[in-house]
Amino acid sequence: MSENFLTLLATLSPAVFVATAVASWFQPGCKPKQIIAISKTATIVSILVVVLSSIYVTKQGLLESGLLGISGIGFSIRLDALSILMLGMIALLGFIIIKFSSNYLDGDQRQGAFIGKLAATIASVQLLVISGNIGLLFISWVLTSISLHRLLVFYHERPGAQVAAKKKFILARLGDGCLLVAIALLYNQFGSGNLEVIFSAIKGGLSAESSSLPLELSALFLALAAILKSAQFPTHGWLIEVMETPTPVSALLHAGLLNAGPFLIIRMAFVMDASTVAPILLLSLGGFTALFASVAYLTQTSIKTALGYSSVGHMGFSLMVCGLGVYPAAMLHLVAHSFYKAHAFLSSGSVIDLVRASKIAEQAQTLSPIKVTSGIAMALLLYTGFALLWGIDPQRELSLLFIGAVIVMGLSRIFTAAIARSWNPGLMARAVLLALTVTAAFFALESGTHLLLGSQVPELRVPGLGKMLLVSVILLGFGLVVFMQIIAPQLSKKPFYQELAIHVRNGFYANAWFDRLIQALTILSPESRQELVVIAPTNSHSGSGLTTRKK
């Protein structure tokens, strides 16, 4: 088979979803049996296309189609390990979400239209990940935002949906503008929109006089586009408010569309690797967002709002990893988060029952700062020892060690629990075994992803002094958050802690300025404006109960 045929075969995957969207125009109502059948067939065809494409990419490596465009910019398809991995992930998620939607919206008066809009969104994301030219990349990037907007206002009569969609629309247009500027700079610099031409020129080495400033600006605007796409602080408010859409939209948004930001950075990794400022921006803002959102997540009383903050934090962590240049780890985290978050949203209705069924009485523990610090230190020492045995070079792979340390630090709570109780060798052995399992899984999966991506991402660089100082501050911040989380039960009755919990639960009111900007109260109905809910404790325990304040 010719290379053109093989690459264009991949377009069959988004094409069948586009056909589903078009077919939904003729059966948009209740119980659309034909649309459901077509959509399910489309998901199966998509999976088969991914399987076939992956076979040929494994044999031949990079595959590119010819260009349909003018002056080096236009429509072309690129199949490599990165695009196949993303295409396969989207195909599997599409299969699950569309199957869920056929039952979830059974009887809805616009079920056919919803499935059509869902299929159009999946098609736009698939087209994004197989783009081989910056022209097609930009068009599909914009299409993902437009198709998502149509889903966010699916129930347009709901004021909450209008507020969230309006915020998202504004941020999406700003992100589109940033990406357009980055693309214009790249095209002006390299004279071509072909991704491989751009990457090869950067890998080949350009003179500092001809490449430094344009590449710096291109990388900076790419980073800004990813930040706006992935709901990073302080533009995260819309994501935690998108609760008026059907659950399948939340699953597709959090598991798929949000990943467009980290994917853009990974796809343009060679551009980012040639920059100095953009990685620092991703590292600092991504790290702060991950910390902020993870703390806010723990204080939420709504399951979906908590999942929203979880997504904000995960996107921040992914961008932080990209800022460090550990692109295989970022890709690994992106894929893992996608499947986890899709399952979390689609099963959110049964979470409460599961929590009630699994709730057990905890034994009283005596915690002290020394014991908590010892638990964190044990987790880090065990991780460091295993990393050295694995063969990690502390100098050359310091960034990878940092990422793993953040992940393993979460296990310090297990060590702290074991230390707090009377000496129990069995419990301590289980804690050590769990920490070793998580550490081994991280290094093994990261190595596998690195091998899979191969030459599609740059090799890991040794971070400079500035990055090292920033990384140390972020790691210290994660350690402090873990420390506070462990001792939180002992502080829950203190007034200062209760007041802080209120501010954290409301996200330090970072979303309020956006509400004023778009005049959110004028969008809300009179009934919605009558009462403004202020999250506050009603008794001595933070997090128990809500108080309502009339406008």
Coordinates of N, CA and C in Angstrom, one line a residue, residues 106-291:
D106 N -32.0 7.8 27.0 CA -33.2 7.1 26.5 C -34.5 7.8 26.8
G107 N -35.2 8.2 25.9 CA -36.5 8.9 26.1 C -36.3 10.4 26.0
D108 N -35.1 10.9 26.0 CA -34.9 12.4 25.8 C -35.5 12.8 24.5
Q109 N -36.1 14.0 24.4 CA -36.7 14.5 23.2 C -35.7 14.9 22.1
R110 N -34.5 15.0 22.5 CA -33.5 15.4 21.5 C -32.3 14.5 21.6
Q111 N -32.6 13.2 21.8 CA -31.5 12.2 21.9 C -30.7 12.1 20.6
G112 N -31.3 12.1 19.5 CA -30.6 12.0 18.2 C -29.7 13.1 18.0
A113 N -30.2 14.4 18.3 CA -29.3 15.5 18.1 C -28.1 15.5 19.0
F114 N -28.3 15.0 20.2 CA -27.2 14.9 21.2 C -26.1 14.0 20.7
I115 N -26.5 12.8 20.2 CA -25.6 11.8 19.7 C -24.8 12.4 18.5
G116 N -25.5 13.2 17.7 CA -24.9 13.8 16.5 C -23.8 14.8 17.0
K117 N -24.2 15.6 17.9 CA -23.2 16.6 18.4 C -22.0 16.0 19.1
L118 N -22.3 14.9 19.8 CA -21.2 14.1 20.5 C -20.3 13.5 19.4
A119 N -20.8 13.0 18.3 CA -20.0 12.4 17.3 C -19.2 13.5 16.6
A120 N -19.7 14.7 16.4 CA -19.0 15.7 15.7 C -17.8 16.2 16.6
T121 N -18.0 16.2 17.9 CA -16.9 16.5 18.8 C -15.8 15.5 18.8
I122 N -16.2 14.2 18.8 CA -15.2 13.2 18.7 C -14.4 13.3 17.4
A123 N -15.1 13.6 16.3 CA -14.4 13.7 15.0 C -13.4 14.8 15.0
S124 N -13.7 16.0 15.6 CA -12.8 17.1 15.6 C -11.6 16.8 16.4
V125 N -11.7 16.1 17.6 CA -10.6 15.7 18.4 C -9.7 14.7 17.6
Q126 N -10.3 13.8 17.0 CA -9.5 12.8 16.2 C -8.7 13.5 15.1
L127 N -9.4 14.4 14.4 CA -8.7 15.2 13.4 C -7.5 16.0 13.9
L128 N -7.7 16.5 15.1 CA -6.6 17.3 15.7 C -5.3 16.4 15.9
V129 N -5.5 15.2 16.4 CA -4.3 14.4 16.8 C -3.6 13.8 15.6
I130 N -4.3 13.7 14.4 CA -3.6 13.1 13.2 C -3.2 14.2 12.3
S131 N -3.3 15.5 12.7 CA -2.9 16.6 11.8 C -1.4 16.6 11.5
G132 N -1.1 16.7 10.3 CA 0.3 16.7 9.9 C 0.8 18.1 9.5
N133 N -0.1 19.1 9.5 CA 0.3 20.4 9.1 C -0.3 21.4 10.0
I134 N 0.3 22.5 10.3 CA -0.1 23.5 11.2 C -1.5 24.1 10.8
G135 N -1.7 24.1 9.5 CA -3.0 24.7 9.0 C -4.2 23.8 9.5
L136 N -4.1 22.5 9.3 CA -5.1 21.6 9.7 C -5.1 21.5 11.3
L137 N -4.0 21.6 11.9 CA -3.9 21.6 13.4 C -4.8 22.8 13.9
F138 N -4.6 24.0 13.3 CA -5.4 25.1 13.8 C -6.9 25.0 13.6
I139 N -7.2 24.5 12.4 CA -8.7 24.4 12.1 C -9.3 23.3 13.0
S140 N -8.7 22.2 13.2 CA -9.3 21.2 14.1 C -9.3 21.7 15.5
W141 N -8.3 22.4 15.9 CA -8.3 23.0 17.3 C -9.5 23.9 17.5
V142 N -9.8 24.7 16.5 CA -11.0 25.6 16.6 C -12.3 24.8 16.6
L143 N -12.3 23.7 15.8 CA -13.5 22.9 15.7 C -13.8 22.2 17.0
T144 N -12.8 21.8 17.7 CA -13.0 21.2 19.0 C -13.7 22.1 20.0
S145 N -13.3 23.4 20.0 CA -14.0 24.4 20.8 C -15.4 24.6 20.4
I146 N -15.7 24.8 19.1 CA -17.0 25.0 18.6 C -17.9 23.9 18.9
S147 N -17.5 22.7 18.6 CA -18.3 21.5 18.9 C -18.6 21.3 20.4
L148 N -17.6 21.6 21.2 CA -17.8 21.5 22.7 C -18.8 22.5 23.1
H149 N -18.8 23.7 22.6 CA -19.7 24.8 22.9 C -21.1 24.4 22.7
R150 N -21.4 23.7 21.6 CA -22.7 23.2 21.2 C -23.2 22.2 22.2
L151 N -22.3 21.4 22.8 CA -22.7 20.4 23.8 C -22.9 21.1 25.2
L152 N -22.1 22.1 25.5 CA -22.3 22.8 26.8 C -23.6 23.5 26.9
V153 N -24.1 24.0 25.7 CA -25.5 24.7 25.7 C -26.5 23.8 25.2
F154 N -26.3 22.5 25.3 CA -27.4 21.5 24.8 C -28.7 21.8 25.5
Y155 N -28.7 22.0 26.8 CA -29.9 22.5 27.5 C -29.7 24.0 27.7
H156 N -30.0 24.7 26.6 CA -29.7 26.2 26.5 C -30.6 27.0 27.5
E157 N -31.7 26.3 27.9 CA -32.6 27.1 28.8 C -32.1 27.1 30.2
R158 N -31.1 26.4 30.5 CA -30.5 26.4 31.9 C -29.5 27.6 32.0
P159 N -29.7 28.5 32.9 CA -28.8 29.7 33.1 C -27.4 29.2 33.4
G160 N -27.3 28.2 34.3 CA -25.9 27.8 34.7 C -25.1 27.3 33.5
A161 N -25.8 26.6 32.5 CA -25.1 26.2 31.3 C -24.6 27.4 30.5
Q162 N -25.5 28.4 30.4 CA -25.1 29.6 29.7 C -23.9 30.3 30.2
V163 N -23.8 30.4 31.6 CA -22.7 31.1 32.2 C -21.4 30.4 31.9
A164 N -21.4 29.1 32.2 CA -20.2 28.3 32.0 C -19.8 28.3 30.5
A165 N -20.7 28.2 29.6 CA -20.4 28.2 28.1 C -19.9 29.5 27.7
K166 N -20.4 30.6 28.3 CA -19.9 31.9 27.9 C -18.5 32.1 28.3
K167 N -18.2 31.7 29.5 CA -16.8 31.8 30.0 C -15.8 30.9 29.1
K168 N -16.3 29.7 28.8 CA -15.4 28.8 28.0 C -15.3 29.4 26.6
F169 N -16.3 30.0 26.0 CA -16.2 30.6 24.7 C -15.2 31.7 24.6
I170 N -15.2 32.6 25.7 CA -14.2 33.7 25.7 C -12.8 33.2 25.8
L171 N -12.6 32.2 26.7 CA -11.2 31.7 26.8 C -10.8 30.9 25.6
A172 N -11.7 30.2 25.0 CA -11.4 29.5 23.8 C -10.9 30.4 22.6
R173 N -11.6 31.5 22.5 CA -11.2 32.5 21.4 C -9.8 33.1 21.7
L174 N -9.6 33.3 23.0 CA -8.2 33.8 23.3 C -7.2 32.7 23.0
G175 N -7.5 31.5 23.4 CA -6.6 30.4 23.1 C -6.4 30.2 21.6
D176 N -7.5 30.4 20.8 CA -7.3 30.3 19.3 C -6.4 31.4 18.8
G177 N -6.6 32.6 19.4 CA -5.7 33.7 18.9 C -4.2 33.4 19.2
C178 N -4.0 32.9 20.4 CA -2.6 32.5 20.8 C -2.0 31.5 19.8
L179 N -2.8 30.5 19.5 CA -2.3 29.4 18.6 C -2.1 30.0 17.2
L180 N -2.9 30.9 16.8 CA -2.8 31.5 15.5 C -1.5 32.3 15.4
V181 N -1.2 33.0 16.4 CA 0.1 33.8 16.4 C 1.3 32.8 16.4
A182 N 1.2 31.8 17.2 CA 2.3 30.8 17.2 C 2.5 30.2 15.8
I183 N 1.4 29.8 15.2 CA 1.5 29.2 13.9 C 2.1 30.2 12.8
A184 N 1.6 31.4 12.9 CA 2.1 32.4 12.0 C 3.6 32.6 12.1
L185 N 4.1 32.6 13.4 CA 5.5 32.8 13.6 C 6.3 31.6 13.1
L186 N 5.8 30.4 13.3 CA 6.5 29.2 12.8 C 6.5 29.2 11.3
Y187 N 5.4 29.5 10.7 CA 5.4 29.5 9.2 C 6.3 30.5 8.6
N188 N 6.4 31.7 9.3 CA 7.3 32.7 8.8 C 8.8 32.3 9.0
Q189 N 9.0 31.6 10.0 CA 10.4 31.1 10.3 C 10.9 30.0 9.4
F190 N 10.0 29.0 9.2 CA 10.4 27.8 8.4 C 9.9 27.8 7.0
G191 N 8.9 28.6 6.6 CA 8.4 28.7 5.3 C 7.6 27.5 4.9
S192 N 7.2 26.7 5.9 CA 6.3 25.5 5.6 C 5.5 25.2 6.9
G193 N 4.3 24.7 6.6 CA 3.4 24.3 7.7 C 3.6 22.8 8.0
N194 N 4.4 22.1 7.3 CA 4.6 20.6 7.6 C 5.3 20.5 8.9
L195 N 4.7 19.7 9.8 CA 5.3 19.5 11.1 C 6.7 18.8 11.1
E196 N 6.8 17.9 10.2 CA 8.1 17.2 10.1 C 9.2 18.1 9.6
V197 N 8.9 19.0 8.7 CA 9.9 20.0 8.2 C 10.3 20.9 9.3
I198 N 9.4 21.3 10.2 CA 9.7 22.2 11.3 C 10.5 21.5 12.3
F199 N 10.1 20.3 12.6 CA 10.9 19.5 13.6 C 12.3 19.2 13.2
S200 N 12.4 18.8 11.9 CA 13.7 18.4 11.4 C 14.7 19.6 11.4
A201 N 14.1 20.8 11.0 CA 14.9 22.0 11.0 C 15.4 22.3 12.4
I202 N 14.6 22.1 13.4 CA 15.0 22.4 14.8 C 16.0 21.4 15.3
K203 N 15.8 20.1 15.0 CA 16.7 19.1 15.4 C 18.1 19.2 14.6
G204 N 18.0 19.7 13.4 CA 19.2 19.9 12.6 C 20.1 21.1 13.2
G205 N 19.4 22.0 14.0 CA 20.2 23.1 14.5 C 20.1 24.3 13.7
L206 N 19.5 25.4 14.2 CA 19.5 26.6 13.5 C 20.4 27.6 14.2
S207 N 20.9 28.6 13.5 CA 21.7 29.6 14.1 C 20.9 30.4 15.1
A208 N 21.6 30.8 16.2 CA 20.9 31.5 17.2 C 20.3 32.8 16.7
E209 N 21.0 33.5 15.8 CA 20.5 34.7 15.2 C 19.2 34.6 14.5
S210 N 19.0 33.5 13.8 CA 17.8 33.3 13.0 C 16.7 32.6 13.7
S211 N 16.9 31.9 14.8 CA 15.9 31.1 15.4 C 15.5 31.5 16.8
S212 N 16.3 32.2 17.5 CA 16.1 32.3 19.0 C 14.8 33.0 19.3
L213 N 14.6 34.3 18.8 CA 13.5 35.1 19.2 C 12.2 34.5 18.6
P214 N 12.1 34.2 17.3 CA 10.8 33.6 16.8 C 10.4 32.3 17.5
L215 N 11.4 31.4 17.8 CA 11.1 30.2 18.5 C 10.6 30.4 19.9
E216 N 11.3 31.4 20.5 CA 10.9 31.7 21.9 C 9.4 32.2 21.9
L217 N 9.1 33.1 21.0 CA 7.7 33.7 21.0 C 6.7 32.6 20.5
S218 N 7.1 31.8 19.6 CA 6.2 30.7 19.2 C 5.9 29.7 20.3
A219 N 6.9 29.3 21.0 CA 6.8 28.4 22.2 C 5.9 29.1 23.3
L220 N 6.1 30.4 23.5 CA 5.4 31.1 24.5 C 3.9 31.1 24.2
F221 N 3.6 31.4 22.9 CA 2.1 31.5 22.5 C 1.5 30.1 22.5
L222 N 2.3 29.1 22.2 CA 1.8 27.7 22.3 C 1.5 27.3 23.7
A223 N 2.4 27.7 24.6 CA 2.1 27.5 26.1 C 0.8 28.2 26.5
L224 N 0.7 29.4 26.1 CA -0.5 30.2 26.5 C -1.8 29.5 25.9
A225 N -1.7 29.1 24.7 CA -2.9 28.4 24.1 C -3.2 27.1 24.9
A226 N -2.2 26.3 25.3 CA -2.5 25.1 26.1 C -3.0 25.5 27.5
I227 N -2.5 26.5 28.1 CA -3.0 26.9 29.4 C -4.5 27.3 29.4
L228 N -4.8 28.1 28.3 CA -6.2 28.5 28.2 C -7.2 27.3 27.9
K229 N -6.6 26.4 27.1 CA -7.4 25.2 26.7 C -7.7 24.3 27.9
S230 N -6.7 24.2 28.8 CA -6.8 23.2 29.9 C -7.2 23.8 31.2
A231 N -7.8 24.9 31.3 CA -8.5 25.4 32.5 C -7.5 25.6 33.6
Q232 N -6.4 26.3 33.3 CA -5.4 26.5 34.4 C -5.7 27.8 35.2
F233 N -5.3 27.9 36.4 CA -5.5 29.0 37.3 C -5.0 30.3 36.6
P234 N -5.8 31.4 36.6 CA -7.1 31.6 37.2 C -8.3 31.4 36.3
T235 N -8.1 30.7 35.2 CA -9.2 30.6 34.2 C -9.9 29.3 34.3
H236 N -9.8 28.7 35.5 CA -10.4 27.4 35.7 C -11.9 27.3 36.0
G237 N -12.5 28.5 36.3 CA -13.8 28.5 36.9 C -14.9 27.9 36.0
W238 N -14.8 28.0 34.7 CA -15.8 27.5 33.8 C -15.9 26.0 34.0
L239 N -14.7 25.3 34.2 CA -14.7 23.8 34.2 C -15.5 23.3 35.4
I240 N -15.4 23.9 36.5 CA -16.1 23.4 37.7 C -17.6 23.8 37.7
E241 N -18.0 24.6 36.7 CA -19.4 25.0 36.6 C -20.1 24.3 35.5
V242 N -19.4 23.4 34.8 CA -20.1 22.7 33.7 C -20.8 21.5 34.2
M243 N -21.9 21.7 35.0 CA -22.6 20.6 35.5 C -24.0 20.5 35.0
E244 N -24.4 21.4 34.1 CA -25.7 21.4 33.5 C -25.8 20.6 32.3
T245 N -24.7 20.1 31.8 CA -24.7 19.2 30.6 C -24.9 17.8 31.0
P246 N -25.4 16.9 30.0 CA -25.5 15.5 30.3 C -24.1 14.9 30.8
T247 N -24.2 13.9 31.6 CA -23.0 13.3 32.1 C -22.0 12.8 31.0
P248 N -22.5 12.3 29.8 CA -21.5 11.9 28.8 C -20.6 13.1 28.3
V249 N -21.2 14.3 28.3 CA -20.4 15.5 27.9 C -19.3 15.7 28.9
S250 N -19.6 15.6 30.2 CA -18.6 15.8 31.2 C -17.5 14.7 31.1
A251 N -17.9 13.5 30.8 CA -16.9 12.4 30.6 C -16.0 12.7 29.4
L252 N -16.6 13.2 28.3 CA -15.8 13.5 27.1 C -14.9 14.7 27.3
L253 N -15.5 15.7 28.0 CA -14.7 16.9 28.2 C -13.5 16.7 29.1
H254 N -13.7 16.0 30.2 CA -12.6 15.9 31.2 C -11.6 14.8 30.7
A255 N -12.1 13.8 30.0 CA -11.3 12.7 29.6 C -10.6 12.9 28.2
G256 N -11.2 13.8 27.4 CA -10.7 14.0 26.1 C -10.3 15.4 25.7
L257 N -11.2 16.3 25.7 CA -11.0 17.7 25.2 C -10.0 18.5 26.0
L258 N -10.0 18.3 27.3 CA -9.0 19.0 28.2 C -7.6 18.6 27.8
N259 N -7.4 17.4 27.4 CA -6.1 16.9 27.1 C -5.5 17.6 25.8
A260 N -6.3 18.4 25.1 CA -5.8 19.0 23.9 C -4.6 19.9 24.2
G261 N -4.7 20.5 25.4 CA -3.6 21.4 25.8 C -2.3 20.7 26.0
P262 N -2.2 19.7 26.9 CA -1.0 18.9 27.0 C -0.6 18.2 25.7
F263 N -1.6 17.8 24.9 CA -1.2 17.1 23.6 C -0.5 18.1 22.7
L264 N -1.0 19.4 22.7 CA -0.4 20.4 21.8 C 1.1 20.6 22.2
I265 N 1.3 20.6 23.5 CA 2.7 20.8 24.0 C 3.6 19.6 23.6
I266 N 3.1 18.4 23.8 CA 3.8 17.2 23.5 C 4.1 17.1 22.0
R267 N 3.0 17.4 21.2 CA 3.2 17.4 19.7 C 4.3 18.4 19.3
M268 N 4.3 19.6 19.9 CA 5.3 20.6 19.5 C 6.4 20.6 20.5
A269 N 6.8 19.4 20.9 CA 7.8 19.3 22.0 C 9.2 19.8 21.5
F270 N 9.5 19.7 20.2 CA 10.8 20.2 19.7 C 10.8 21.7 19.7
V271 N 9.7 22.3 19.5 CA 9.6 23.8 19.6 C 9.8 24.2 21.0
M272 N 9.1 23.5 21.9 CA 9.2 23.9 23.4 C 10.7 23.6 23.9
D273 N 11.3 22.6 23.4 CA 12.6 22.2 23.8 C 13.7 23.3 23.4
A274 N 13.3 24.0 22.3 CA 14.3 25.0 21.9 C 14.0 26.4 22.6
S275 N 13.1 26.4 23.5 CA 12.7 27.6 24.2 C 13.2 27.6 25.6
T276 N 13.3 28.8 26.2 CA 13.7 28.9 27.6 C 12.6 29.4 28.5
V277 N 11.8 30.4 28.0 CA 10.8 31.0 28.8 C 9.5 30.1 28.9
A278 N 9.1 29.6 27.8 CA 7.8 28.8 27.8 C 7.8 27.6 28.8
P279 N 8.9 26.8 28.8 CA 8.9 25.7 29.8 C 8.8 26.2 31.3
I280 N 9.5 27.4 31.6 CA 9.4 27.9 32.9 C 7.9 28.3 33.2
L281 N 7.2 28.9 32.2 CA 5.8 29.3 32.4 C 5.0 28.0 32.7
L282 N 5.2 27.0 32.0 CA 4.4 25.7 32.2 C 4.7 25.1 33.5
L283 N 6.0 25.1 33.9 CA 6.4 24.5 35.1 C 5.8 25.3 36.3
S284 N 5.9 26.6 36.3 CA 5.5 27.4 37.5 C 3.9 27.4 37.6
L285 N 3.3 27.7 36.5 CA 1.8 27.8 36.5 C 1.2 26.5 36.6
G286 N 1.7 25.5 35.9 CA 1.2 24.1 36.0 C 1.3 23.6 37.4
G287 N 2.5 23.8 38.0 CA 2.8 23.3 39.4 C 1.9 24.0 40.4
F288 N 1.7 25.3 40.3 CA 0.8 26.0 41.2 C -0.6 25.5 41.1
T289 N -1.1 25.4 39.8 CA -2.5 24.9 39.6 C -2.7 23.5 40.1
A290 N -1.7 22.7 40.0 CA -1.8 21.3 40.5 C -2.0 21.3 42.0
L291 N -1.2 22.2 42.7 CA -1.3 22.3 44.2 C -2.6 22.9 44.6

